[in-house]
PDB file of C-alpha atoms and ligand atoms in Angstrom:
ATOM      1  CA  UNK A 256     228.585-154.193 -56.243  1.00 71.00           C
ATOM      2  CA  UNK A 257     228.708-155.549 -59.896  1.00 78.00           C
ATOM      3  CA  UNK A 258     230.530-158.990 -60.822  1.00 78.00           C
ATOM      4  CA  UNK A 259     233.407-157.251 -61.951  1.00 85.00           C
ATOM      5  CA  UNK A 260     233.943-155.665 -58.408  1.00 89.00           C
ATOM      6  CA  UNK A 261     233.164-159.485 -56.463  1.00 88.00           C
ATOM      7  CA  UNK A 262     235.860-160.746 -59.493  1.00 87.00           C
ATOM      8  CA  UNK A 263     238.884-158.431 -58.069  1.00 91.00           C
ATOM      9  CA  UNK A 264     238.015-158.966 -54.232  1.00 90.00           C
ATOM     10  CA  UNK A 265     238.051-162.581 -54.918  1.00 91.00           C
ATOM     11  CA  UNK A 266     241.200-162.773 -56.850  1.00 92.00           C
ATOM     12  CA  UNK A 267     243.369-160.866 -54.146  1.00 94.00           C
ATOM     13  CA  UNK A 268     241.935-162.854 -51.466  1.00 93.00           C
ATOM     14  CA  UNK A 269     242.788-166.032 -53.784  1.00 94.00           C
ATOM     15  CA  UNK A 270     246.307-164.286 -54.287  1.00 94.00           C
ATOM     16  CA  UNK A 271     247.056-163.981 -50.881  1.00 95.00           C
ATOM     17  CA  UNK A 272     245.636-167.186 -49.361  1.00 94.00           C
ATOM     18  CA  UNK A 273     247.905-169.004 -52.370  1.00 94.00           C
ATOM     19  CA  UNK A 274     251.007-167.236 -51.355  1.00 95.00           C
ATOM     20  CA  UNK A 275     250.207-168.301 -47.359  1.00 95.00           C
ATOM     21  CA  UNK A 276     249.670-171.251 -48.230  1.00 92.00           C
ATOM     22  CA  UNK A 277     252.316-172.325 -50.660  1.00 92.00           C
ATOM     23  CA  UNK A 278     254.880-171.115 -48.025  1.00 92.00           C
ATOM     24  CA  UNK A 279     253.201-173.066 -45.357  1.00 92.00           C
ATOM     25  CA  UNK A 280     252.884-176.217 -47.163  1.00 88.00           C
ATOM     26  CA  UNK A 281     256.551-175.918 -48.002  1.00 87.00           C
ATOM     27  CA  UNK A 282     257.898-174.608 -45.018  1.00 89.00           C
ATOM     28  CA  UNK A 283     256.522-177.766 -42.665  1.00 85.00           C
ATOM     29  CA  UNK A 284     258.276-180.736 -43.436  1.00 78.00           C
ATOM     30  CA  UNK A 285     255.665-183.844 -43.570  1.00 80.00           C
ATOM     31  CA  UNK A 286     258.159-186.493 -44.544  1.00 86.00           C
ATOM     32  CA  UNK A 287     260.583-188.604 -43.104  1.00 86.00           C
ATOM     33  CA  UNK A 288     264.201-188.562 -43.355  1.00 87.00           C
ATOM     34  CA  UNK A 289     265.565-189.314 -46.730  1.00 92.00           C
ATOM     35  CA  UNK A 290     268.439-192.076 -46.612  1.00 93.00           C
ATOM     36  CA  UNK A 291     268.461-192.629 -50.353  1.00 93.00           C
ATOM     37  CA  UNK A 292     270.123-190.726 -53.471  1.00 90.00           C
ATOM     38  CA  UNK A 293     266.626-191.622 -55.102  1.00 89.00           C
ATOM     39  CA  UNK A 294     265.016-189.730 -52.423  1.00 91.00           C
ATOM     40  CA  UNK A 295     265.245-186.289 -53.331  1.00 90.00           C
ATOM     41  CA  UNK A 296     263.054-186.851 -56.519  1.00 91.00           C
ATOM     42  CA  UNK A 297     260.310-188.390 -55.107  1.00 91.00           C
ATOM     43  CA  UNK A 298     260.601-185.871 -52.020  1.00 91.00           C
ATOM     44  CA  UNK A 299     260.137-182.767 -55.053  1.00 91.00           C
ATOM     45  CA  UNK A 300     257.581-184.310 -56.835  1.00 91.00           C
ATOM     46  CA  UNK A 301     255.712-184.365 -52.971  1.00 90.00           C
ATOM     47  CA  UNK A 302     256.952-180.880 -52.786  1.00 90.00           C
ATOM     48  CA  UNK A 303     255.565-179.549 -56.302  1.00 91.00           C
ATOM     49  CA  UNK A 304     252.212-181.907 -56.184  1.00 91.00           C
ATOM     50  CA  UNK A 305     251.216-180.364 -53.044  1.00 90.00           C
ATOM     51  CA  UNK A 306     252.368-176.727 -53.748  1.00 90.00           C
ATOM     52  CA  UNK A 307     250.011-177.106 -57.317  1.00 91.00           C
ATOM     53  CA  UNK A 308     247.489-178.707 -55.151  1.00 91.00           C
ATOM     54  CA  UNK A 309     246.919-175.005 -52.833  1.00 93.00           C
ATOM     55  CA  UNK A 310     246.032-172.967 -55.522  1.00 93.00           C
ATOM     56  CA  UNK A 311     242.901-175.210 -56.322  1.00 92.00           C
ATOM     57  CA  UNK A 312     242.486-175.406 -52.715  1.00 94.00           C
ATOM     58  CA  UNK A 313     241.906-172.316 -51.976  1.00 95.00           C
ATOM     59  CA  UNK A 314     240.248-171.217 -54.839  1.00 94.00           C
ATOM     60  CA  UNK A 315     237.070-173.828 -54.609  1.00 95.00           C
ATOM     61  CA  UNK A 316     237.652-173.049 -50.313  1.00 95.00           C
ATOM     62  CA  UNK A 317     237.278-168.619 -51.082  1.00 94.00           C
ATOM     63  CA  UNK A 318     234.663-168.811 -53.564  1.00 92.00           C
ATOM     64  CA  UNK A 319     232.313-170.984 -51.655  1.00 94.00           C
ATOM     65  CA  UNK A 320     232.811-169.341 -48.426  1.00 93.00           C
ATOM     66  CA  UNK A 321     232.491-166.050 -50.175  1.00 91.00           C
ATOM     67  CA  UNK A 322     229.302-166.792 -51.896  1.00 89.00           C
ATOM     68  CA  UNK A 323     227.901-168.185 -48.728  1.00 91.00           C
ATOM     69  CA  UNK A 324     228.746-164.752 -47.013  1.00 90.00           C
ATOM     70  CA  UNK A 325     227.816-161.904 -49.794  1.00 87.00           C
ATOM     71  CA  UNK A 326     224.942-164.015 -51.404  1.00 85.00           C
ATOM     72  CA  UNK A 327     223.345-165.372 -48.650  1.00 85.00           C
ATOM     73  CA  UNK A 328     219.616-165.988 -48.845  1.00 81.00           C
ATOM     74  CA  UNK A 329     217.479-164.929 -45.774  1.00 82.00           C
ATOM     75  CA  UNK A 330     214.918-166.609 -45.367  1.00 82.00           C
ATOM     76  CA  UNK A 331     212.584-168.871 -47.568  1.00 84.00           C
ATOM     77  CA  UNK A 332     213.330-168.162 -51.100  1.00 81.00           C
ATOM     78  CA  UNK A 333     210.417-166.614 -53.023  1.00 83.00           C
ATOM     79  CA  UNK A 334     211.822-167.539 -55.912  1.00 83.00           C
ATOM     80  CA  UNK A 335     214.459-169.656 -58.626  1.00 84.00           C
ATOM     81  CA  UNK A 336     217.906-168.056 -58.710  1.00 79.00           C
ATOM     82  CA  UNK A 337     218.480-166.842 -62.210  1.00 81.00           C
ATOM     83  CA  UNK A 338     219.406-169.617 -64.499  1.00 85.00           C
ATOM     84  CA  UNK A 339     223.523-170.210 -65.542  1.00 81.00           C
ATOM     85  CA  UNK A 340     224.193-170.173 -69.056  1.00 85.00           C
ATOM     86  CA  UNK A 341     227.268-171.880 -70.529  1.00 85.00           C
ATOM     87  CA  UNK A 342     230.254-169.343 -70.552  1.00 86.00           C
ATOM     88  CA  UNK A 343     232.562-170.237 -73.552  1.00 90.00           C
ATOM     89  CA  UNK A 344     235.633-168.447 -72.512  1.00 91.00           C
ATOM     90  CA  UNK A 345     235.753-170.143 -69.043  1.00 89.00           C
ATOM     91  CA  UNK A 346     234.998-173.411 -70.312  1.00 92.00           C
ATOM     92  CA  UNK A 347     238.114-173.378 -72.496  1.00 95.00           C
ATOM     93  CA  UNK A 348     240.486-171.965 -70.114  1.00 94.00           C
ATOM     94  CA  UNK A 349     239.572-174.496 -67.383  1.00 90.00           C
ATOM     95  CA  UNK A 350     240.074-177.254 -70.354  1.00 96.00           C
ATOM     96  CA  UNK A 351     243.200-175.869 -71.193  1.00 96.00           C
ATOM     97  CA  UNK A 352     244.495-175.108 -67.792  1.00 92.00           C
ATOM     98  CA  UNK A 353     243.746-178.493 -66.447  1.00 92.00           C
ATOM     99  CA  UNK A 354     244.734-180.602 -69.716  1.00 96.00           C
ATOM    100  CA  UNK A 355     248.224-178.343 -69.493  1.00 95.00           C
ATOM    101  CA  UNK A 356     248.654-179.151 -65.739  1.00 92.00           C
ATOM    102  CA  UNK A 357     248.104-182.969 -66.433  1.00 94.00           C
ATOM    103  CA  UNK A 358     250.679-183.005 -69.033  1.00 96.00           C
ATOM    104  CA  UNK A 359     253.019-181.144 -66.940  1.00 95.00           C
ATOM    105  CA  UNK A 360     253.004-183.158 -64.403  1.00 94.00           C
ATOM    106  CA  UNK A 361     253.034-186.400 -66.355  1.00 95.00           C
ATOM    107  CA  UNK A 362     256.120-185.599 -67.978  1.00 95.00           C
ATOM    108  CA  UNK A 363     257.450-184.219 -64.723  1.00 94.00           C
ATOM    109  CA  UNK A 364     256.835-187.716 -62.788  1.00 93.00           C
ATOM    110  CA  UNK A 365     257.708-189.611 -65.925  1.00 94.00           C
ATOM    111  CA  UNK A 366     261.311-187.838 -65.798  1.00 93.00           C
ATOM    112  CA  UNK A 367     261.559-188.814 -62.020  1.00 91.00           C
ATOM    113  CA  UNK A 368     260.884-192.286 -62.301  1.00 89.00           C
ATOM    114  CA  UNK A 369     263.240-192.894 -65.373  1.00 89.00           C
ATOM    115  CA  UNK A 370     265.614-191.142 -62.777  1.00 86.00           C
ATOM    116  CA  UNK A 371     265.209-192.707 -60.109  1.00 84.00           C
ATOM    117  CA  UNK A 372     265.279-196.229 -62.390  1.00 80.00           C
ATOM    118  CA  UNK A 373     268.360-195.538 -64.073  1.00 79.00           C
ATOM    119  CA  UNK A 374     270.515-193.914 -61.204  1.00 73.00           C
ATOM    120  CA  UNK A 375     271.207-196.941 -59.498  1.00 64.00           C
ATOM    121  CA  UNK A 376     271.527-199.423 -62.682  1.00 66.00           C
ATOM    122  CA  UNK A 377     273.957-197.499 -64.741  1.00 69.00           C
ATOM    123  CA  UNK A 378     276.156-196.962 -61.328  1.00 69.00           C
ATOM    124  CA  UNK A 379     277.298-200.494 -61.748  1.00 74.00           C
ATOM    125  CA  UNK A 380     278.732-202.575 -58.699  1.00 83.00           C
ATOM    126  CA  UNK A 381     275.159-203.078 -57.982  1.00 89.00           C
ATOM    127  CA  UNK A 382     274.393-205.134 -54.518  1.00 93.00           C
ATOM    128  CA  UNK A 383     272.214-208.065 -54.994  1.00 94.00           C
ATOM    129  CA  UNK A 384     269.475-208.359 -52.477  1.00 96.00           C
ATOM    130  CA  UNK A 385     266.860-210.771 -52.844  1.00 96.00           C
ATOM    131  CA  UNK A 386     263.415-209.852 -50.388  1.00 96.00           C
ATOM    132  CA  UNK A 387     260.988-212.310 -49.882  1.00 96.00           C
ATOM    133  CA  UNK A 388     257.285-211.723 -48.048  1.00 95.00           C
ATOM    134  CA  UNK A 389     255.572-214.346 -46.147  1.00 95.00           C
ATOM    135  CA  UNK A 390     252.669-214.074 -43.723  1.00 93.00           C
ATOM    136  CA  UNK A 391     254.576-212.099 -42.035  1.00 92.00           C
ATOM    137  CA  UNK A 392     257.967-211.852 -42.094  1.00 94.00           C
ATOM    138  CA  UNK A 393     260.624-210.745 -44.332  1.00 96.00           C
ATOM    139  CA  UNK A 394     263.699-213.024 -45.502  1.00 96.00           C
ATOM    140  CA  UNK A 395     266.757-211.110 -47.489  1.00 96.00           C
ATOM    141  CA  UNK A 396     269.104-213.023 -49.493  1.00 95.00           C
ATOM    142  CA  UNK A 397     272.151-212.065 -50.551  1.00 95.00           C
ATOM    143  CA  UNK A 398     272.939-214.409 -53.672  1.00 93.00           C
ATOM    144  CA  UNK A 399     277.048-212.665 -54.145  1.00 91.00           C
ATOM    145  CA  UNK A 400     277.555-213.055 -50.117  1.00 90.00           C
ATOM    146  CA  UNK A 401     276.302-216.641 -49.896  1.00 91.00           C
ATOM    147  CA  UNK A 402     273.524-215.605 -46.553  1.00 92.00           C
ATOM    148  CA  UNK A 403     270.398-215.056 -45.755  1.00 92.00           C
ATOM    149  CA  UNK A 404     268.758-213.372 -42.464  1.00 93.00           C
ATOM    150  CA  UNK A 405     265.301-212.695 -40.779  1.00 93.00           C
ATOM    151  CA  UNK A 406     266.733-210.521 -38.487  1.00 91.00           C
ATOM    152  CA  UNK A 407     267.440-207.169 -40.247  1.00 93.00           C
ATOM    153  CA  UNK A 408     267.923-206.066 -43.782  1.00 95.00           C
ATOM    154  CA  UNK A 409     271.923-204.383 -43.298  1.00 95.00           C
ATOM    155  CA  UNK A 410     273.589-202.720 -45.736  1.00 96.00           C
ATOM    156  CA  UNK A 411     276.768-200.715 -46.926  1.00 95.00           C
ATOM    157  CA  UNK A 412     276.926-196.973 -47.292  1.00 94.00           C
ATOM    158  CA  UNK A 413     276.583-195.388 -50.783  1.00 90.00           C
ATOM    159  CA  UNK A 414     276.304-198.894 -53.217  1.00 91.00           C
ATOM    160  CA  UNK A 415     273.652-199.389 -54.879  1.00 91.00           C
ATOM    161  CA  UNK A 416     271.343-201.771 -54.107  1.00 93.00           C
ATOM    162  CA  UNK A 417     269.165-203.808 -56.381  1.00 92.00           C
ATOM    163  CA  UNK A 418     266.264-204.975 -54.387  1.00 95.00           C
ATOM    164  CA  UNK A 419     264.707-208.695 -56.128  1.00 96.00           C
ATOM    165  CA  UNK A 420     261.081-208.927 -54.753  1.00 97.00           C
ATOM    166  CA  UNK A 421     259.124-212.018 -54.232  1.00 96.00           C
ATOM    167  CA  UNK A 422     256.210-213.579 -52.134  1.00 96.00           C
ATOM    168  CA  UNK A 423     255.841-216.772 -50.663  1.00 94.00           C
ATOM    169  CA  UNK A 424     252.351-216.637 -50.217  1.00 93.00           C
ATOM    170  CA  UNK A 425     249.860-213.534 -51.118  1.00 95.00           C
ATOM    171  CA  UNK A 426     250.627-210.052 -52.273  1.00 96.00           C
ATOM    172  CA  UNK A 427     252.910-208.062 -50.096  1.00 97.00           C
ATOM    173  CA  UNK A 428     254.205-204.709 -50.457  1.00 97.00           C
ATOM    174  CA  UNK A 429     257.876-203.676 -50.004  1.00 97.00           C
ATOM    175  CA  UNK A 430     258.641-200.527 -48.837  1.00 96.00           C
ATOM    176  CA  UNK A 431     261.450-198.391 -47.070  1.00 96.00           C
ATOM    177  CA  UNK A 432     260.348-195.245 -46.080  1.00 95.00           C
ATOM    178  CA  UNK A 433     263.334-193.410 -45.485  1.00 95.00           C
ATOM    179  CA  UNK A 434     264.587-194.393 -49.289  1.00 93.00           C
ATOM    180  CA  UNK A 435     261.544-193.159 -50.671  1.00 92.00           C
ATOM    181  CA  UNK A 436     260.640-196.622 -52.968  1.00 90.00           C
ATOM    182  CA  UNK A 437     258.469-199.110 -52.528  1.00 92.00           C
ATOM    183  CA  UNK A 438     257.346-201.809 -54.897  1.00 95.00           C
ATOM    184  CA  UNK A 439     254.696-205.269 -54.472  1.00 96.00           C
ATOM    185  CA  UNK A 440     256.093-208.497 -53.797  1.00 96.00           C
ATOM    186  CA  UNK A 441     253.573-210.697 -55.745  1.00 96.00           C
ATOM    187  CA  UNK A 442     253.710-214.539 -56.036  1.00 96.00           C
ATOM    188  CA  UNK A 443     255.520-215.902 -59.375  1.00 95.00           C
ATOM    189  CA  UNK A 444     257.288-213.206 -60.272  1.00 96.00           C
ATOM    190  CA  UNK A 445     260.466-210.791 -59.387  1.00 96.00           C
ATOM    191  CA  UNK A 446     259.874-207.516 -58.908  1.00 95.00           C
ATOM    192  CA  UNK A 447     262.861-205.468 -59.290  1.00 92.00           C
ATOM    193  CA  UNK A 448     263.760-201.699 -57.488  1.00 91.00           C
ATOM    194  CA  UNK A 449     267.280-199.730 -56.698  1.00 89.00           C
ATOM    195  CA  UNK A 450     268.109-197.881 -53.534  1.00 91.00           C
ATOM    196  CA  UNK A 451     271.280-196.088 -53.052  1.00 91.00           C
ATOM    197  CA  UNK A 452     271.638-195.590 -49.166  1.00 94.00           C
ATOM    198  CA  UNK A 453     273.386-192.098 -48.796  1.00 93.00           C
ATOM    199  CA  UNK A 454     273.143-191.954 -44.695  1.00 94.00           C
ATOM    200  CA  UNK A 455     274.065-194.468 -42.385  1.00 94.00           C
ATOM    201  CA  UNK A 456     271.476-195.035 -39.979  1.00 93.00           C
ATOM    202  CA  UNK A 457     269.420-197.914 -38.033  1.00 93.00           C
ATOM    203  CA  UNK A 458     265.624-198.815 -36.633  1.00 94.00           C
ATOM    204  CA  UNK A 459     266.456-197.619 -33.113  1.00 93.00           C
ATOM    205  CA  UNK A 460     267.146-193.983 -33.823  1.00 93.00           C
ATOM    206  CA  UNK A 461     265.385-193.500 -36.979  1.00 92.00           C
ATOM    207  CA  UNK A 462     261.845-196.004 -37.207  1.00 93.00           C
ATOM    208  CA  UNK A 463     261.947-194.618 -40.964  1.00 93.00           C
ATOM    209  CA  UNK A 464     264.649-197.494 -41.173  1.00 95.00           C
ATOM    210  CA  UNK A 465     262.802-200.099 -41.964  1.00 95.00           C
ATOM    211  CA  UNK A 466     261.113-202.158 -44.429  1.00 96.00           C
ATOM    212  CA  UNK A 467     257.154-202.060 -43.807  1.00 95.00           C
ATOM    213  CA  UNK A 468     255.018-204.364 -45.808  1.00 96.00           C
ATOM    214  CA  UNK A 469     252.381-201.849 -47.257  1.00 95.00           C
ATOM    215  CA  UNK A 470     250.044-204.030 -48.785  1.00 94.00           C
ATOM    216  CA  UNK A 471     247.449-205.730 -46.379  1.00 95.00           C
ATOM    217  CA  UNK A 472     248.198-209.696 -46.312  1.00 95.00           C
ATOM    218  CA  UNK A 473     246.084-210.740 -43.368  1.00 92.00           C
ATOM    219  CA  UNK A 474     246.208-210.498 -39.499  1.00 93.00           C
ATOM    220  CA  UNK A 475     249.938-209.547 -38.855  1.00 93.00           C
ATOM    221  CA  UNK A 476     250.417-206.999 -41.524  1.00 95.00           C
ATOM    222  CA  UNK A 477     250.869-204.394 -39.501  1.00 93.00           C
ATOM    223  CA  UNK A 478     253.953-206.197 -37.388  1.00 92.00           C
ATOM    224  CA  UNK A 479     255.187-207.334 -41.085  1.00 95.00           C
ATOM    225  CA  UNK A 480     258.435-204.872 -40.561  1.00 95.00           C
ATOM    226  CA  UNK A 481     261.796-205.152 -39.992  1.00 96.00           C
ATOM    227  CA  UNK A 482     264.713-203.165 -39.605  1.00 95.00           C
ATOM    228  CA  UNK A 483     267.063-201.777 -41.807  1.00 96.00           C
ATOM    229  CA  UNK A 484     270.440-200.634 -41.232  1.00 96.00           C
ATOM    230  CA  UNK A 485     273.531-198.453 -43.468  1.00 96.00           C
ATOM    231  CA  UNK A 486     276.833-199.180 -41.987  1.00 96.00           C
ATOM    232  CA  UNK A 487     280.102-198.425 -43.610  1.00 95.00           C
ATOM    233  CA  UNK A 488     281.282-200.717 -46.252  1.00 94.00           C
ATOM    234  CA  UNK A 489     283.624-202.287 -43.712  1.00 94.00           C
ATOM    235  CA  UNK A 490     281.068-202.618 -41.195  1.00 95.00           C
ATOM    236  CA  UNK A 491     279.273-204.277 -43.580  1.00 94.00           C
ATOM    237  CA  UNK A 492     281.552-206.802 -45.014  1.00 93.00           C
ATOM    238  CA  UNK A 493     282.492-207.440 -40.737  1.00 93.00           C
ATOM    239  CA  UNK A 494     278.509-208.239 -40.127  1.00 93.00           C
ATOM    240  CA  UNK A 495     278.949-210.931 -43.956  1.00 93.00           C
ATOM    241  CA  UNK A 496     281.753-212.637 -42.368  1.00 91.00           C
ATOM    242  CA  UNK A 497     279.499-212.764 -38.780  1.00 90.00           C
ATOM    243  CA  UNK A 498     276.673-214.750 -40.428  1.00 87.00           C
ATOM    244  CA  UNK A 499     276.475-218.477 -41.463  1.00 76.00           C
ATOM    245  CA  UNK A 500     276.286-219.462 -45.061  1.00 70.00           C
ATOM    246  CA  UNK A 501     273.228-220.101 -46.241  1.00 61.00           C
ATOM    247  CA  UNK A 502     272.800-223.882 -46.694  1.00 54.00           C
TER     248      UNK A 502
HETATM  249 CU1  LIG B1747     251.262-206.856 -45.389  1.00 63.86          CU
END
C-alpha cells in the first residue's frame, strides 16, 4: 500500500466520521432554554464553534488511531524511523486554512456581539435595573420604579432590560443562563449588559432562571444565586406596586 492509497482510506473515513459527527453534535441539544431575543446568537455561534470544532476532531482522532493500527511496530525497534522533511505545500495550506478559520470566526463573533449590544439599546423604553454583588447575595434596584429587592430579580415580558453591574466587595460575575449574557460585577465601576426576556418563566420550573454569580468570590459562591422571573407587563407593574419604596 503506497501513501497515496493510506491518503484516500483516510480521507473517507475522515469524511464520514465528520458528517456523523456534525449531525450528532447538532442534533443533541447541550444548552439550556433560551428566554432572551439575544439568545439565539450566542446559541449559533455555540452551534457553528462546535460543528468547526468536529472536523479537527476527528481528523487528529483517525490519523492517530490509524497510524497506531497500519504502522504499528512489533517489537523492539532495530532501528530510527526515516527522518520527516519539511513539506512546503502542507505547511501553507494548514497556515492558510487556520489563519482563514480565525478570521472567519472573528468577524463572525464580532457581528454577534455588536448584535446582541445594539438590539436592546436602539429598542428604546429600556428598563433600568441596577445589580449589585456582595459576599453573597444579589440586590436589584430599580432606579425608574423607586425599589429594591433581595428576593428575586422579576421582570416584564419582551422590554428590554439594561442590566447596571456593580460589586460591593470583590469581583463577582453576573450571569443568566437562560438569556445567554453574562458580564463581571467589579468594584468601582458599572458594568453595563441588555437582555430582552422573550418567554415568561420562573426558578421553580426552569433553574435556568436565575442569576448565578460565575466568578468565584469566596466560600458561598456557589449559593450566590437567585431567581429570576418574566411575568407579563401587568404582572409586573402589580408585583412594583406590592413592594415598599426604597428609602
Ligand atoms: Cu461568586
Amino acid at each position: 500500500m503506497n501513501g497515496k492509497t493510506h491518503g484516500v482510506i483516510l480521507g473517507l473515513v475522515w469524511a464520514v466520521a465528520t458528517a456523523v459527527g456534525v449531525a450528532v453534535v447538532l442534533s443533541v441539544g447541550i444548552l439550556p432554554s433560551p428566554a432572551s431575543d439575544e439568545a439565539h446568537t450566542v446559541d449559533n455561534a455555540m452551534s457553528l464553534l462546535t460543528a468547526l470544532s468536529v472536523p479537527i476532531f476527528t481528523l487528529v482522532v483517525i490519523v492517530l488511531g490509524y497510524s497506531m493500527v497500519r504502522f504499528r511496530q512489533r517489537g523492539e525497534p532495530t532501528q530510527d524511523g526515516p527522518p520527516i522533511k519539511g513539506h512546503f505545500g502542507l505547511e501553507v495550506g494548514w497556515v492558510v486554512v487556520t489563519l482563514g478559520l480565525v478570521l472567519f470566526l472573528a468577524g463572525y463573533g464580532t457581528v454577534g456581539l455588536i448584535d446582541i449590544r445594539t438590539h436592546a439599546a436602539h429598542a428604546g423604553n429600556e428598563l433600568v435595573v441596577q445589580a449589585r454583588g456582595s459576599q453573597w447575595f444579589w440586590e436589584f434596584t430599580y432606579p425608574e420604579q423607586k425599589i429594591s429587592t433581595k428576593e428575586e430579580l422579576v421582570l416584564p415580558l419582551g422590554r428590554p432590560v439594561r442590566f447596571e453591574v456593580s460589586a460591593a466587595d470583590v469581583v463577582h460575575s453576573f450571569w443568566i443562563p437562560s438569556f445567554r449574557m453574562k458580564i463581571d460585577a467589579v468594584p468601582g465601576m458599572v458594568t453595563v449588559v441588555h437582555a430582552t426576556p422573550n418567554t415568561a418563566g420562573n426558578y421553580r420550573d426552569d433553574f435556568n432562571f436565575r442569576v448565578q454569580c460565575a466568578e468565584l468570590c469566596g466560600l458561598g459562591h456557589t449559593g450566590m444565586t437567585v431567581g429570576v422571573t418574566v411575568v407579563e407587563p401587568s404582572q409586573f407593574e402589580a408585583w412594583v406596586a406590592r413592594q415598599s419604596p426604597r428609602r
